Every structure is written in C-alpha cells, then in structure tokens.
Amino acid sequence: MAQNLKINDKVLVIAGDNKGKEAKIVKIDPKAGKACLEGIGVVERHMKKSYLNPTGGKKTIHVGIDLSNLKLVEAAKFEKTAAKKADKKAKKGAK
C-alpha cells in the first residue's frame, strides 16, 4: 500500500489514536515507512538554549504515522484532471 500513497493525497487513518480522521499527506519518509499528515500528529518540542537556538522555547514538529495505518481516500487532484483529459481525448477519437 505504501507505493500508492503520494504527497497531497487525502487519506483516512485506520488505526491508532487518530482513527477515523481524514487528512492530506504533507511529507513521506519511505525508509522509515511513515507519513506526515496535515493537522494530525503535530507536537511541541521544548528546546533548550544553545548556540544554534539562542532563545530556546517551543518548536512544533510533525510526528509521522505509519503507512500501514493509512488508507487512500482520494488521489491527488492533478491525477484526476489528467484522467478526465484522457477520457475526453478518447471520446473525441471514438466519434
């Protein structure tokens, strides 16, 4: 199922704490087998003061959800429009 999922696809979470929620895929990490979803799995990390982060404070990050816990609901819009254009061309050729 991991091969079918792409960025901007709408998916349904089928397992875990967020079961039943729908969201759009923002980022996919194929090596880890996880996907970051828009609005789901966002947590705050408390950062200590350092040379690279002189103010410290909170930072929001996405926590990936395993690809096996996601189900494709709707493919990306550009794929649908491409399919519609192909259908129109096929109908013109049939006339």
XYZ file of C-alpha atoms in Angstrom:
95
model
C 0.000 0.000 0.000
C 2.954 2.321 0.557
C 3.607 2.548 -3.179
C 0.160 4.014 -3.838
C 0.440 6.955 -1.435
C 1.853 10.259 -2.656
C 2.127 13.821 -1.363
C -1.198 15.755 -1.454
C -3.286 12.542 -1.384
C -6.215 12.524 1.032
C -6.016 9.575 3.443
C -8.031 8.064 6.274
C -6.318 6.956 9.494
C -7.499 3.390 10.163
C -5.615 2.655 13.407
C -4.219 4.432 16.440
C -5.265 7.466 18.476
C -6.384 9.414 15.391
C -8.530 6.595 13.982
C -11.308 7.832 11.683
C -9.731 11.197 10.845
C -9.063 12.305 7.265
C -6.089 14.465 6.284
C -3.772 15.376 3.435
C -0.234 13.966 3.218
C 2.414 16.683 3.662
C 5.597 14.575 3.607
C 6.514 10.896 3.193
C 9.612 9.142 4.541
C 9.814 5.855 2.584
C 12.814 4.486 4.519
C 11.036 4.830 7.871
C 7.657 3.914 6.358
C 5.953 6.976 7.825
C 3.899 9.886 6.507
C 3.334 13.339 8.000
C -0.299 14.448 7.824
C -1.677 17.969 7.829
C -3.053 18.783 11.295
C -2.532 15.266 12.694
C 0.487 14.216 14.720
C 1.691 17.753 15.405
C 3.520 18.033 18.741
C 5.505 20.722 20.529
C 9.114 20.110 21.481
C 10.736 22.192 24.196
C 14.120 23.382 23.002
C 16.980 24.203 25.338
C 19.032 27.347 24.743
C 22.048 26.661 22.562
C 24.384 28.326 20.107
C 22.088 27.438 17.190
C 18.912 28.277 19.116
C 19.792 31.236 21.398
C 16.245 31.923 22.593
C 15.170 28.373 23.316
C 11.403 27.875 23.621
C 8.876 25.652 21.864
C 9.054 24.229 18.359
C 6.185 22.430 16.599
C 7.092 19.312 14.612
C 5.209 16.611 12.698
C 5.320 13.073 14.081
C 5.000 10.510 11.315
C 2.166 7.986 11.179
C 2.980 4.510 9.896
C 1.912 3.949 6.278
C 0.171 0.700 7.219
C -2.255 2.751 9.347
C -3.378 4.881 6.390
C -5.986 4.198 3.718
C -6.213 6.163 0.476
C -9.473 8.119 0.206
C -8.808 10.403 -2.736
C -5.826 10.657 -5.079
C -4.164 13.987 -5.804
C -6.213 16.395 -7.914
C -3.708 16.586 -10.749
C -4.130 12.844 -11.366
C -7.914 13.235 -11.613
C -7.646 16.068 -14.117
C -5.196 14.040 -16.202
C -7.654 11.124 -16.234
C -10.517 13.431 -17.293
C -8.431 14.850 -20.152
C -7.558 11.322 -21.313
C -11.282 10.395 -21.282
C -12.167 13.466 -23.386
C -9.470 12.588 -25.930
C -10.741 9.005 -26.088
C -14.317 10.207 -26.692
C -13.163 12.541 -29.486
C -11.320 9.669 -31.144
C -14.396 7.411 -30.912
C -16.643 9.839 -32.855
